[in-house]
GROMACS .gro file of C-alpha atoms in nm:
model
  371
    1UNK     CA    1   0.042  -0.003  -0.002
    2UNK     CA    2   0.116   0.326  -0.060
    3UNK     CA    3  -0.017   0.613   0.157
    4UNK     CA    4   0.025   0.982   0.171
    5UNK     CA    5   0.023   1.116   0.489
    6UNK     CA    6  -0.054   1.484   0.554
    7UNK     CA    7   0.146   1.597   0.884
    8UNK     CA    8   0.037   2.001   0.754
    9UNK     CA    9   0.234   2.298   0.769
   10UNK     CA   10   0.262   2.353   1.178
   11UNK     CA   11   0.585   2.187   1.298
   12UNK     CA   12   0.860   1.912   1.194
   13UNK     CA   13   0.820   1.565   1.223
   14UNK     CA   14   0.877   1.491   1.472
   15UNK     CA   15   0.854   1.789   1.620
   16UNK     CA   16   1.153   1.971   1.820
   17UNK     CA   17   0.943   2.035   2.153
   18UNK     CA   18   0.571   2.018   2.240
   19UNK     CA   19   0.393   1.906   1.912
   20UNK     CA   20   0.061   1.685   1.947
   21UNK     CA   21  -0.042   1.570   1.578
   22UNK     CA   22   0.348   1.590   1.476
   23UNK     CA   23   0.437   1.332   1.704
   24UNK     CA   24   0.106   1.099   1.625
   25UNK     CA   25   0.226   1.110   1.293
   26UNK     CA   26   0.607   1.007   1.442
   27UNK     CA   27   0.467   0.749   1.673
   28UNK     CA   28   0.287   0.614   1.341
   29UNK     CA   29   0.512   0.629   1.015
   30UNK     CA   30   0.772   0.411   1.139
   31UNK     CA   31   0.523   0.139   1.221
   32UNK     CA   32   0.354   0.117   0.928
   33UNK     CA   33   0.688   0.114   0.736
   34UNK     CA   34   0.790  -0.188   0.956
   35UNK     CA   35   0.411  -0.325   0.780
   36UNK     CA   36   0.518  -0.293   0.446
   37UNK     CA   37   0.354   0.029   0.355
   38UNK     CA   38   0.498   0.304   0.157
   39UNK     CA   39   0.445   0.638   0.300
   40UNK     CA   40   0.441   0.977   0.155
   41UNK     CA   41   0.476   1.237   0.408
   42UNK     CA   42   0.375   1.547   0.341
   43UNK     CA   43   0.525   1.804   0.573
   44UNK     CA   44   0.780   2.107   0.625
   45UNK     CA   45   1.135   2.104   0.510
   46UNK     CA   46   1.299   2.095   0.892
   47UNK     CA   47   1.122   1.767   0.963
   48UNK     CA   48   1.368   1.454   1.017
   49UNK     CA   49   1.118   1.150   1.004
   50UNK     CA   50   1.206   0.876   0.803
   51UNK     CA   51   0.946   0.839   0.501
   52UNK     CA   52   1.001   0.713   0.093
   53UNK     CA   53   0.927   1.041   0.039
   54UNK     CA   54   0.901   1.370   0.167
   55UNK     CA   55   0.654   1.639   0.020
   56UNK     CA   56   0.682   2.061   0.149
   57UNK     CA   57   0.616   2.421   0.058
   58UNK     CA   58   0.832   2.562   0.408
   59UNK     CA   59   1.160   2.493   0.522
   60UNK     CA   60   1.061   2.572   0.845
   61UNK     CA   61   0.721   2.509   1.075
   62UNK     CA   62   0.479   2.791   1.068
   63UNK     CA   63   0.334   2.714   1.395
   64UNK     CA   64   0.447   3.061   1.523
   65UNK     CA   65   0.220   3.262   1.277
   66UNK     CA   66  -0.083   3.136   1.426
   67UNK     CA   67  -0.043   3.432   1.644
   68UNK     CA   68  -0.124   3.642   1.368
   69UNK     CA   69  -0.473   3.779   1.248
   70UNK     CA   70  -0.638   3.545   1.100
   71UNK     CA   71  -0.642   3.777   0.726
   72UNK     CA   72  -0.229   3.752   0.762
   73UNK     CA   73  -0.187   3.340   0.796
   74UNK     CA   74  -0.540   3.235   0.657
   75UNK     CA   75  -0.270   3.099   0.312
   76UNK     CA   76  -0.050   2.898   0.526
   77UNK     CA   77  -0.246   2.603   0.561
   78UNK     CA   78  -0.392   2.661   0.181
   79UNK     CA   79  -0.038   2.673   0.063
   80UNK     CA   80   0.083   2.345   0.224
   81UNK     CA   81  -0.246   2.186   0.053
   82UNK     CA   82  -0.214   2.330  -0.284
   83UNK     CA   83   0.108   2.144  -0.273
   84UNK     CA   84  -0.023   1.828  -0.169
   85UNK     CA   85  -0.320   1.832  -0.434
   86UNK     CA   86  -0.105   1.930  -0.684
   87UNK     CA   87   0.123   1.545  -0.605
   88UNK     CA   88  -0.204   1.406  -0.618
   89UNK     CA   89  -0.284   1.516  -0.962
   90UNK     CA   90   0.031   1.455  -1.088
   91UNK     CA   91   0.051   1.071  -1.017
   92UNK     CA   92  -0.158   0.773  -0.995
   93UNK     CA   93   0.034   0.545  -0.744
   94UNK     CA   94  -0.094   0.668  -0.405
   95UNK     CA   95  -0.395   0.428  -0.271
   96UNK     CA   96  -0.490   0.670   0.019
   97UNK     CA   97  -0.431   0.980   0.179
   98UNK     CA   98  -0.371   0.984   0.573
   99UNK     CA   99  -0.507   1.335   0.661
  100UNK     CA  100  -0.419   1.532   1.033
  101UNK     CA  101  -0.482   1.905   0.860
  102UNK     CA  102  -0.792   2.066   1.084
  103UNK     CA  103  -1.052   2.147   0.804
  104UNK     CA  104  -0.837   2.277   0.535
  105UNK     CA  105  -0.701   1.857   0.506
  106UNK     CA  106  -1.061   1.733   0.387
  107UNK     CA  107  -1.211   2.088   0.250
  108UNK     CA  108  -0.968   2.063  -0.037
  109UNK     CA  109  -0.933   1.679  -0.068
  110UNK     CA  110  -1.326   1.643  -0.088
  111UNK     CA  111  -1.316   1.890  -0.401
  112UNK     CA  112  -1.025   1.733  -0.564
  113UNK     CA  113  -1.157   1.413  -0.553
  114UNK     CA  114  -0.862   1.146  -0.610
  115UNK     CA  115  -0.776   0.870  -0.369
  116UNK     CA  116  -0.962   0.715  -0.079
  117UNK     CA  117  -0.923   0.969   0.253
  118UNK     CA  118  -0.909   0.913   0.596
  119UNK     CA  119  -0.933   1.230   0.800
  120UNK     CA  120  -0.767   1.171   1.141
  121UNK     CA  121  -1.025   1.441   1.419
  122UNK     CA  122  -0.753   1.513   1.704
  123UNK     CA  123  -0.930   1.825   1.831
  124UNK     CA  124  -1.265   1.949   2.022
  125UNK     CA  125  -1.524   1.876   1.773
  126UNK     CA  126  -1.765   2.144   1.920
  127UNK     CA  127  -1.531   2.391   1.724
  128UNK     CA  128  -1.619   2.429   1.301
  129UNK     CA  129  -2.002   2.356   1.398
  130UNK     CA  130  -2.136   2.493   1.066
  131UNK     CA  131  -1.829   2.297   0.828
  132UNK     CA  132  -1.885   1.985   1.061
  133UNK     CA  133  -2.281   1.950   1.019
  134UNK     CA  134  -2.235   1.954   0.628
  135UNK     CA  135  -1.918   1.739   0.650
  136UNK     CA  136  -1.824   1.585   0.309
  137UNK     CA  137  -1.964   1.238   0.316
  138UNK     CA  138  -1.668   1.141   0.042
  139UNK     CA  139  -1.381   1.197   0.331
  140UNK     CA  140  -1.377   0.904   0.569
  141UNK     CA  141  -1.280   1.003   0.955
  142UNK     CA  142  -1.191   0.843   1.269
  143UNK     CA  143  -1.163   0.963   1.637
  144UNK     CA  144  -0.901   0.921   1.899
  145UNK     CA  145  -1.184   0.805   2.126
  146UNK     CA  146  -1.482   0.719   2.185
  147UNK     CA  147  -1.613   1.002   2.394
  148UNK     CA  148  -1.487   1.212   2.142
  149UNK     CA  149  -1.705   1.101   1.829
  150UNK     CA  150  -1.995   1.083   2.041
  151UNK     CA  151  -1.951   1.478   2.092
  152UNK     CA  152  -1.970   1.519   1.742
  153UNK     CA  153  -2.238   1.609   1.484
  154UNK     CA  154  -2.482   1.431   1.294
  155UNK     CA  155  -2.296   1.427   0.994
  156UNK     CA  156  -1.934   1.376   1.103
  157UNK     CA  157  -2.074   1.090   1.300
  158UNK     CA  158  -2.193   0.910   1.009
  159UNK     CA  159  -1.832   0.953   0.842
  160UNK     CA  160  -1.631   0.796   1.092
  161UNK     CA  161  -1.535   0.444   1.113
  162UNK     CA  162  -1.465   0.412   1.471
  163UNK     CA  163  -1.175   0.518   1.672
  164UNK     CA  164  -0.823   0.477   1.748
  165UNK     CA  165  -0.648   0.555   2.050
  166UNK     CA  166  -0.299   0.714   2.055
  167UNK     CA  167  -0.017   0.499   2.071
  168UNK     CA  168   0.362   0.628   2.244
  169UNK     CA  169   0.704   0.469   2.174
  170UNK     CA  170   0.741   0.490   2.521
  171UNK     CA  171   0.534   0.158   2.503
  172UNK     CA  172   0.816  -0.024   2.359
  173UNK     CA  173   1.117   0.107   2.582
  174UNK     CA  174   1.197   0.077   2.984
  175UNK     CA  175   1.286   0.394   3.094
  176UNK     CA  176   1.378   0.323   3.444
  177UNK     CA  177   1.531   0.625   3.712
  178UNK     CA  178   1.471   0.662   4.079
  179UNK     CA  179   1.120   0.735   4.196
  180UNK     CA  180   1.089   1.075   4.373
  181UNK     CA  181   0.838   1.249   4.599
  182UNK     CA  182   0.683   1.483   4.280
  183UNK     CA  183   0.430   1.510   4.139
  184UNK     CA  184   0.358   1.640   3.782
  185UNK     CA  185   0.138   1.822   3.505
  186UNK     CA  186   0.310   1.732   3.155
  187UNK     CA  187   0.139   1.888   2.864
  188UNK     CA  188   0.059   2.278   2.762
  189UNK     CA  189  -0.017   2.509   3.006
  190UNK     CA  190  -0.365   2.630   2.940
  191UNK     CA  191  -0.687   2.671   3.143
  192UNK     CA  192  -0.833   2.321   2.987
  193UNK     CA  193  -0.574   2.159   3.113
  194UNK     CA  194  -0.609   2.260   3.507
  195UNK     CA  195  -0.281   2.311   3.632
  196UNK     CA  196  -0.406   2.589   3.886
  197UNK     CA  197  -0.603   2.319   4.036
  198UNK     CA  198  -0.306   2.080   4.044
  199UNK     CA  199  -0.135   2.374   4.216
  200UNK     CA  200  -0.378   2.456   4.488
  201UNK     CA  201  -0.401   2.042   4.561
  202UNK     CA  202  -0.066   2.012   4.574
  203UNK     CA  203  -0.036   2.316   4.829
  204UNK     CA  204  -0.341   2.162   5.046
  205UNK     CA  205  -0.140   1.863   5.071
  206UNK     CA  206   0.252   1.978   5.126
  207UNK     CA  207   0.330   1.797   4.802
  208UNK     CA  208   0.582   1.924   4.542
  209UNK     CA  209   0.443   1.921   4.197
  210UNK     CA  210   0.669   2.012   3.859
  211UNK     CA  211   0.485   2.186   3.580
  212UNK     CA  212   0.641   2.115   3.278
  213UNK     CA  213   0.547   2.258   2.893
  214UNK     CA  214   0.496   2.566   2.671
  215UNK     CA  215   0.278   2.852   2.779
  216UNK     CA  216   0.174   2.970   2.452
  217UNK     CA  217   0.479   2.844   2.236
  218UNK     CA  218   0.682   3.024   2.520
  219UNK     CA  219   0.943   2.752   2.657
  220UNK     CA  220   1.098   2.924   2.905
  221UNK     CA  221   1.020   3.106   3.217
  222UNK     CA  222   1.255   3.390   3.077
  223UNK     CA  223   1.053   3.414   2.754
  224UNK     CA  224   0.748   3.458   2.974
  225UNK     CA  225   0.894   3.687   3.196
  226UNK     CA  226   0.993   3.897   2.853
  227UNK     CA  227   0.625   3.884   2.718
  228UNK     CA  228   0.458   3.923   3.061
  229UNK     CA  229   0.635   4.254   3.119
  230UNK     CA  230   0.610   4.361   2.773
  231UNK     CA  231   0.235   4.532   2.724
  232UNK     CA  232   0.337   4.562   2.337
  233UNK     CA  233   0.442   4.238   2.257
  234UNK     CA  234   0.177   4.043   2.041
  235UNK     CA  235   0.146   3.780   2.300
  236UNK     CA  236   0.100   3.961   2.647
  237UNK     CA  237  -0.262   3.949   2.602
  238UNK     CA  238  -0.269   3.538   2.474
  239UNK     CA  239  -0.515   3.383   2.697
  240UNK     CA  240  -0.307   3.088   2.829
  241UNK     CA  241  -0.050   3.383   2.913
  242UNK     CA  242  -0.320   3.549   3.138
  243UNK     CA  243  -0.372   3.214   3.270
  244UNK     CA  244  -0.014   3.151   3.382
  245UNK     CA  245   0.013   3.530   3.538
  246UNK     CA  246  -0.309   3.511   3.699
  247UNK     CA  247  -0.393   3.170   3.811
  248UNK     CA  248  -0.071   2.956   3.789
  249UNK     CA  249   0.176   3.190   3.902
  250UNK     CA  250   0.045   3.261   4.263
  251UNK     CA  251   0.126   2.881   4.343
  252UNK     CA  252   0.472   2.909   4.212
  253UNK     CA  253   0.745   2.900   4.474
  254UNK     CA  254   1.034   2.762   4.338
  255UNK     CA  255   1.064   2.525   4.568
  256UNK     CA  256   0.710   2.331   4.600
  257UNK     CA  257   0.552   2.399   4.307
  258UNK     CA  258   0.763   2.477   3.986
  259UNK     CA  259   0.755   2.539   3.640
  260UNK     CA  260   1.006   2.440   3.422
  261UNK     CA  261   0.902   2.512   3.112
  262UNK     CA  262   0.938   2.276   2.778
  263UNK     CA  263   1.150   2.006   2.832
  264UNK     CA  264   1.214   1.720   2.596
  265UNK     CA  265   1.427   1.395   2.500
  266UNK     CA  266   1.650   1.238   2.787
  267UNK     CA  267   1.521   1.520   3.003
  268UNK     CA  268   1.162   1.528   2.981
  269UNK     CA  269   1.128   1.108   3.025
  270UNK     CA  270   1.353   1.168   3.337
  271UNK     CA  271   1.167   1.395   3.486
  272UNK     CA  272   0.821   1.235   3.394
  273UNK     CA  273   0.963   0.901   3.455
  274UNK     CA  274   1.038   1.016   3.821
  275UNK     CA  275   0.747   1.173   3.916
  276UNK     CA  276   0.553   0.978   4.193
  277UNK     CA  277   0.221   1.018   3.983
  278UNK     CA  278   0.048   1.232   3.703
  279UNK     CA  279  -0.230   1.448   3.743
  280UNK     CA  280  -0.484   1.527   3.498
  281UNK     CA  281  -0.709   1.793   3.662
  282UNK     CA  282  -0.840   1.867   3.291
  283UNK     CA  283  -1.127   2.136   3.243
  284UNK     CA  284  -1.305   2.003   2.938
  285UNK     CA  285  -1.373   1.676   2.738
  286UNK     CA  286  -1.004   1.559   2.644
  287UNK     CA  287  -1.051   1.425   2.271
  288UNK     CA  288  -0.703   1.239   2.305
  289UNK     CA  289  -0.486   1.185   2.667
  290UNK     CA  290  -0.104   1.172   2.478
  291UNK     CA  291   0.035   1.271   2.817
  292UNK     CA  292  -0.208   0.998   2.975
  293UNK     CA  293  -0.055   0.689   2.789
  294UNK     CA  294   0.300   0.840   2.774
  295UNK     CA  295   0.243   0.852   3.199
  296UNK     CA  296   0.093   0.474   3.183
  297UNK     CA  297   0.384   0.361   2.972
  298UNK     CA  298   0.623   0.509   3.228
  299UNK     CA  299   0.484   0.354   3.461
  300UNK     CA  300   0.377   0.702   3.660
  301UNK     CA  301   0.010   0.630   3.777
  302UNK     CA  302  -0.200   0.902   3.653
  303UNK     CA  303  -0.470   1.079   3.861
  304UNK     CA  304  -0.711   1.290   3.660
  305UNK     CA  305  -1.100   1.402   3.697
  306UNK     CA  306  -1.349   1.166   3.505
  307UNK     CA  307  -1.373   1.386   3.142
  308UNK     CA  308  -1.346   1.322   2.838
  309UNK     CA  309  -1.147   1.026   2.702
  310UNK     CA  310  -0.989   0.948   3.096
  311UNK     CA  311  -1.206   0.662   3.127
  312UNK     CA  312  -1.136   0.528   2.805
  313UNK     CA  313  -0.767   0.475   2.906
  314UNK     CA  314  -0.737   0.510   3.257
  315UNK     CA  315  -0.887   0.176   3.474
  316UNK     CA  316  -1.018   0.335   3.826
  317UNK     CA  317  -0.801   0.120   4.056
  318UNK     CA  318  -0.585  -0.025   3.872
  319UNK     CA  319  -0.381   0.203   3.647
  320UNK     CA  320  -0.475   0.526   3.779
  321UNK     CA  321  -0.759   0.708   3.967
  322UNK     CA  322  -1.038   0.911   3.858
  323UNK     CA  323  -1.207   1.168   4.043
  324UNK     CA  324  -1.554   1.392   4.024
  325UNK     CA  325  -1.452   1.641   4.234
  326UNK     CA  326  -1.104   1.848   4.299
  327UNK     CA  327  -1.105   1.743   4.678
  328UNK     CA  328  -1.183   1.391   4.576
  329UNK     CA  329  -0.857   1.423   4.336
  330UNK     CA  330  -0.643   1.534   4.657
  331UNK     CA  331  -0.800   1.169   4.831
  332UNK     CA  332  -0.717   1.010   4.521
  333UNK     CA  333  -0.348   1.148   4.533
  334UNK     CA  334  -0.249   1.057   4.889
  335UNK     CA  335  -0.327   0.672   4.767
  336UNK     CA  336  -0.141   0.722   4.481
  337UNK     CA  337   0.096   0.416   4.637
  338UNK     CA  338  -0.204   0.159   4.643
  339UNK     CA  339  -0.143   0.170   4.207
  340UNK     CA  340   0.138  -0.076   4.083
  341UNK     CA  341   0.385   0.110   3.844
  342UNK     CA  342   0.437  -0.215   3.630
  343UNK     CA  343   0.058  -0.253   3.596
  344UNK     CA  344   0.052   0.098   3.389
  345UNK     CA  345   0.320  -0.022   3.222
  346UNK     CA  346   0.179  -0.403   3.107
  347UNK     CA  347  -0.116  -0.186   2.975
  348UNK     CA  348   0.083   0.106   2.814
  349UNK     CA  349   0.222  -0.216   2.606
  350UNK     CA  350  -0.088  -0.425   2.548
  351UNK     CA  351  -0.342  -0.148   2.450
  352UNK     CA  352  -0.071   0.212   2.343
  353UNK     CA  353   0.176   0.077   2.188
  354UNK     CA  354   0.308   0.158   1.775
  355UNK     CA  355   0.237  -0.145   1.655
  356UNK     CA  356  -0.124  -0.171   1.781
  357UNK     CA  357  -0.191   0.177   1.620
  358UNK     CA  358  -0.040   0.100   1.337
  359UNK     CA  359  -0.238  -0.263   1.278
  360UNK     CA  360  -0.561  -0.091   1.378
  361UNK     CA  361  -0.492   0.217   1.080
  362UNK     CA  362  -0.378  -0.031   0.852
  363UNK     CA  363  -0.771  -0.182   0.920
  364UNK     CA  364  -0.926   0.150   0.847
  365UNK     CA  365  -0.726   0.226   0.534
  366UNK     CA  366  -0.844  -0.107   0.397
  367UNK     CA  367  -1.224  -0.029   0.526
  368UNK     CA  368  -1.212   0.339   0.384
  369UNK     CA  369  -1.078   0.226   0.016
  370UNK     CA  370  -1.402  -0.045  -0.011
  371UNK     CA  371  -1.667   0.292   0.095
   0.00000   0.00000   0.00000
């Protein structure tokens, strides 16, 4: 099978730091190629992921431009997708397009015709109501959780072939470090992730907490401080920056509660794997839960609020704890030692390895080709 995987123009694959969709693509493509799939990767020039072919318009990721007004950036996704469309018009050997580009991907591909398309939905499906309510039925889609699809408009559900949970290469590794006492929240810092709740809970319990992840693309305390002190900076009034300054900063003392910015590679894995538990006090219906899957793979028991995909990923009392309130969350934190880290690792290997995800996608590729 010859598959064109469209990662979009926003970040390199794999991304240098934070990057949800690009990390998913970087996890999936090697497993597909191991199964004999030939992959043409539509991405940006700085991507280093091995594929059989690369196509791109931009030499670097365009993510930083997304903070600009829409009328200045609306051509970026379309320039990328136009290049992809030209590729499809010029060849007849592509069996399927696996698309990951929000809205612009299915809009252009449905108008183009051509090979079958499977479009993966990575985001909150309450967005783009008008588009999703009249979704083109020539495009097949999949969700990243069943709870995500359950909230989709009817037309989108009718186009759905099912849900495939996200995976992590960490499920195939054995990262072992000395277990510490700190708890961790890993991921983009914003109100939806609820870092302020994690900080409040840990402060009340007297437990050390490390927050790791970018704030509106700002990767270090120094970068964030510069933006916070400059009212003229384009990111000064960004909702995520305001959230951090107003809701999270009051809990930061540099000792019990710390924000370390973005971390990657071995440093990130070590910080995560050495945690006593990972917290997910999410304030929205999380669609995919990459960080939850990574925590399980590293043997770090996840404790979160019972929302979105978390009940699909965490088995309460065996591989983590689920709470309905902040008070209950705090109670489960105190009982985290009842959970077996090895059970978390076994569950990740069984359900969230790249091989499992690739096999599921191959099933959906065949179904999309038969539609």
